[in-house]
One Martini backbone bead per residue (centre of mass of N, CA, C, O) as a GRO file, in nm:
protein
  138
    1MET     BB    1  -1.377  -2.494   1.401
    2SER     BB    2  -1.612  -2.334   1.268
    3ASN     BB    3  -1.621  -2.107   1.478
    4GLU     BB    4  -1.338  -1.997   1.420
    5ARG     BB    5  -1.386  -1.931   1.116
    6GLU     BB    6  -1.640  -1.735   1.177
    7ALA     BB    7  -1.485  -1.563   1.345
    8GLU     BB    8  -1.413  -1.253   1.412
    9TYR     BB    9  -1.170  -1.002   1.316
   10ARG     BB   10  -0.931  -0.762   1.371
   11TRP     BB   11  -0.762  -0.516   1.167
   12GLU     BB   12  -0.433  -0.346   1.143
   13VAL     BB   13  -0.253  -0.067   1.000
   14ARG     BB   14   0.072   0.073   1.061
   15ARG     BB   15   0.236   0.399   1.042
   16ASP     BB   16   0.398   0.540   1.267
   17ASP     BB   17   0.135   0.508   1.470
   18ARG     BB   18  -0.066   0.503   1.220
   19VAL     BB   19  -0.372   0.442   1.112
   20VAL     BB   20  -0.435   0.327   0.759
   21ASP     BB   21  -0.584   0.045   0.822
   22GLN     BB   22  -0.906  -0.138   0.845
   23GLY     BB   23  -1.094  -0.430   0.987
   24ARG     BB   24  -1.317  -0.711   0.914
   25MET     BB   25  -1.298  -1.074   0.967
   26SER     BB   26  -1.273  -1.402   0.838
   27LEU     BB   27  -1.136  -1.694   0.728
   28ASP     BB   28  -1.359  -1.712   0.484
   29ASP     BB   29  -1.246  -1.463   0.376
   30GLU     BB   30  -1.132  -1.250   0.157
   31HIS     BB   31  -0.870  -1.087   0.091
   32PRO     BB   32  -0.867  -0.746   0.022
   33TRP     BB   33  -0.583  -0.758  -0.156
   34THR     BB   34  -0.570  -1.079  -0.281
   35GLY     BB   35  -0.830  -1.296  -0.248
   36ASP     BB   36  -0.754  -1.480  -0.033
   37VAL     BB   37  -0.782  -1.782   0.156
   38ALA     BB   38  -0.746  -1.873   0.492
   39ASP     BB   39  -0.659  -2.105   0.766
   40HIS     BB   40  -0.483  -1.880   0.919
   41HIS     BB   41  -0.389  -1.605   1.088
   42PHE     BB   42  -0.088  -1.597   0.997
   43GLU     BB   43  -0.157  -1.571   0.696
   44VAL     BB   44  -0.303  -1.305   0.707
   45GLY     BB   45  -0.083  -1.141   0.850
   46SER     BB   46   0.138  -1.189   0.637
   47ALA     BB   47  -0.009  -1.058   0.400
   48PHE     BB   48  -0.043  -0.782   0.521
   49PHE     BB   49   0.253  -0.728   0.591
   50GLU     BB   50   0.381  -0.744   0.314
   51GLN     BB   51   0.204  -0.531   0.176
   52ALA     BB   52   0.255  -0.297   0.379
   53CYS     BB   53   0.559  -0.275   0.335
   54TYR     BB   54   0.567  -0.231   0.028
   55ASP     BB   55   0.379   0.015   0.028
   56ALA     BB   56   0.552   0.200   0.209
   57LEU     BB   57   0.803   0.200   0.033
   58GLU     BB   58   0.671   0.306  -0.229
   59ARG     BB   59   0.540   0.567  -0.120
   60SER     BB   60   0.796   0.695  -0.013
   61ARG     BB   61   0.953   0.702  -0.276
   62ASP     BB   62   0.746   0.864  -0.443
   63ALA     BB   63   0.744   1.116  -0.258
   64ILE     BB   64   1.042   1.182  -0.296
   65LEU     BB   65   1.045   1.205  -0.602
   66ASP     BB   66   0.830   1.423  -0.631
   67ALA     BB   67   0.974   1.637  -0.461
   68ARG     BB   68   1.233   1.657  -0.632
   69VAL     BB   69   1.097   1.734  -0.900
   70GLU     BB   70   0.943   1.992  -0.751
   71GLY     BB   71   1.149   2.121  -0.526
   72ARG     BB   72   1.099   1.980  -0.260
   73PRO     BB   73   1.097   1.861   0.032
   74ALA     BB   74   1.153   1.567   0.163
   75PRO     BB   75   0.999   1.328   0.310
   76GLU     BB   76   0.957   1.118   0.552
   77PRO     BB   77   0.993   0.806   0.585
   78VAL     BB   78   0.882   0.523   0.670
   79GLY     BB   79   0.981   0.336   0.960
   80VAL     BB   80   0.708   0.178   1.058
   81VAL     BB   81   0.543  -0.144   1.051
   82SER     BB   82   0.210  -0.261   1.148
   83VAL     BB   83   0.037  -0.568   1.247
   84LEU     BB   84  -0.305  -0.640   1.367
   85LEU     BB   85  -0.469  -0.917   1.520
   86GLN     BB   86  -0.803  -0.945   1.666
   87ASP     BB   87  -1.024  -1.023   1.876
   88ASP     BB   88  -1.313  -0.927   2.041
   89ASP     BB   89  -1.133  -0.914   2.321
   90GLY     BB   90  -0.825  -0.811   2.225
   91THR     BB   91  -0.668  -1.047   2.134
   92ALA     BB   92  -0.380  -1.142   2.006
   93LEU     BB   93  -0.312  -1.323   1.703
   94VAL     BB   94  -0.138  -1.096   1.548
   95SER     BB   95   0.206  -0.955   1.554
   96MET     BB   96   0.370  -0.711   1.341
   97THR     BB   97   0.710  -0.569   1.302
   98ALA     BB   98   0.888  -0.309   1.107
   99LYS     BB   99   1.190  -0.188   1.009
  100LEU     BB  100   1.266   0.024   0.760
  101ILE     BB  101   1.462  -0.002   0.458
  102HIS     BB  102   1.586   0.246   0.250
  103LYS     BB  103   1.653   0.323  -0.057
  104PRO     BB  104   1.832   0.528  -0.212
  105VAL     BB  105   1.793   0.838  -0.375
  106THR     BB  106   1.889   0.923  -0.685
  107ALA     BB  107   1.950   1.117  -0.954
  108GLU     BB  108   1.866   0.895  -1.153
  109ASP     BB  109   1.588   0.842  -1.032
  110VAL     BB  110   1.479   1.127  -1.081
  111ALA     BB  111   1.514   1.131  -1.388
  112GLU     BB  112   1.330   0.885  -1.443
  113HIS     BB  113   1.077   1.006  -1.313
  114ARG     BB  114   1.055   1.254  -1.487
  115ALA     BB  115   1.026   1.099  -1.755
  116LEU     BB  116   0.770   0.945  -1.678
  117LEU     BB  117   0.591   1.193  -1.631
  118GLN     BB  118   0.619   1.302  -1.919
  119GLU     BB  119   0.500   1.057  -2.063
  120CYS     BB  120   0.224   1.070  -1.924
  121GLU     BB  121   0.147   1.353  -2.021
  122GLU     BB  122   0.167   1.289  -2.322
  123GLU     BB  123  -0.044   1.064  -2.326
  124ASP     BB  124  -0.277   1.234  -2.220
  125ARG     BB  125  -0.274   1.437  -2.452
  126ARG     BB  126  -0.327   1.235  -2.682
  127MET     BB  127  -0.596   1.127  -2.574
  128LEU     BB  128  -0.746   1.398  -2.574
  129GLU     BB  129  -0.715   1.457  -2.875
  130ALA     BB  130  -0.855   1.199  -2.976
  131ARG     BB  131  -1.126   1.256  -2.838
  132LYS     BB  132  -1.183   1.524  -2.982
  133ARG     BB  133  -1.182   1.408  -3.269
  134GLN     BB  134  -1.406   1.203  -3.225
  135GLN     BB  135  -1.625   1.413  -3.148
  136ALA     BB  136  -1.605   1.582  -3.412
  137GLU     BB  137  -1.690   1.328  -3.601
  138SER     BB  138  -1.987   1.278  -3.462
   0.00000   0.00000   0.00000
């Protein structure tokens, strides 16, 4: 059992057939995204898979919102996410794939996003002004 735990495996995350993240680990390593240590490869694969799917959904939605706020054509959202864990011989230890279903982006969503961006810009401006005042007083 200890040899299996120490044995390294490769992992990769794909979005629409593009590798977007990859690495090497063993079961005794902390998960790079969650910090958890797993007892089984399927636990590691499941953690990668869940995070990769949520990340792809969020990034796609943010890209569409940003494009609409800026008046650009919206990019195509990620359609498929895959996670693959392999041993050093290339044998699949875990393979998971999902077709993503994206929630439609409404005009209300765009308005809320625009307001959030404006709030962030205003906060950045206030922080910059406060920093300048602080430096002037020093």
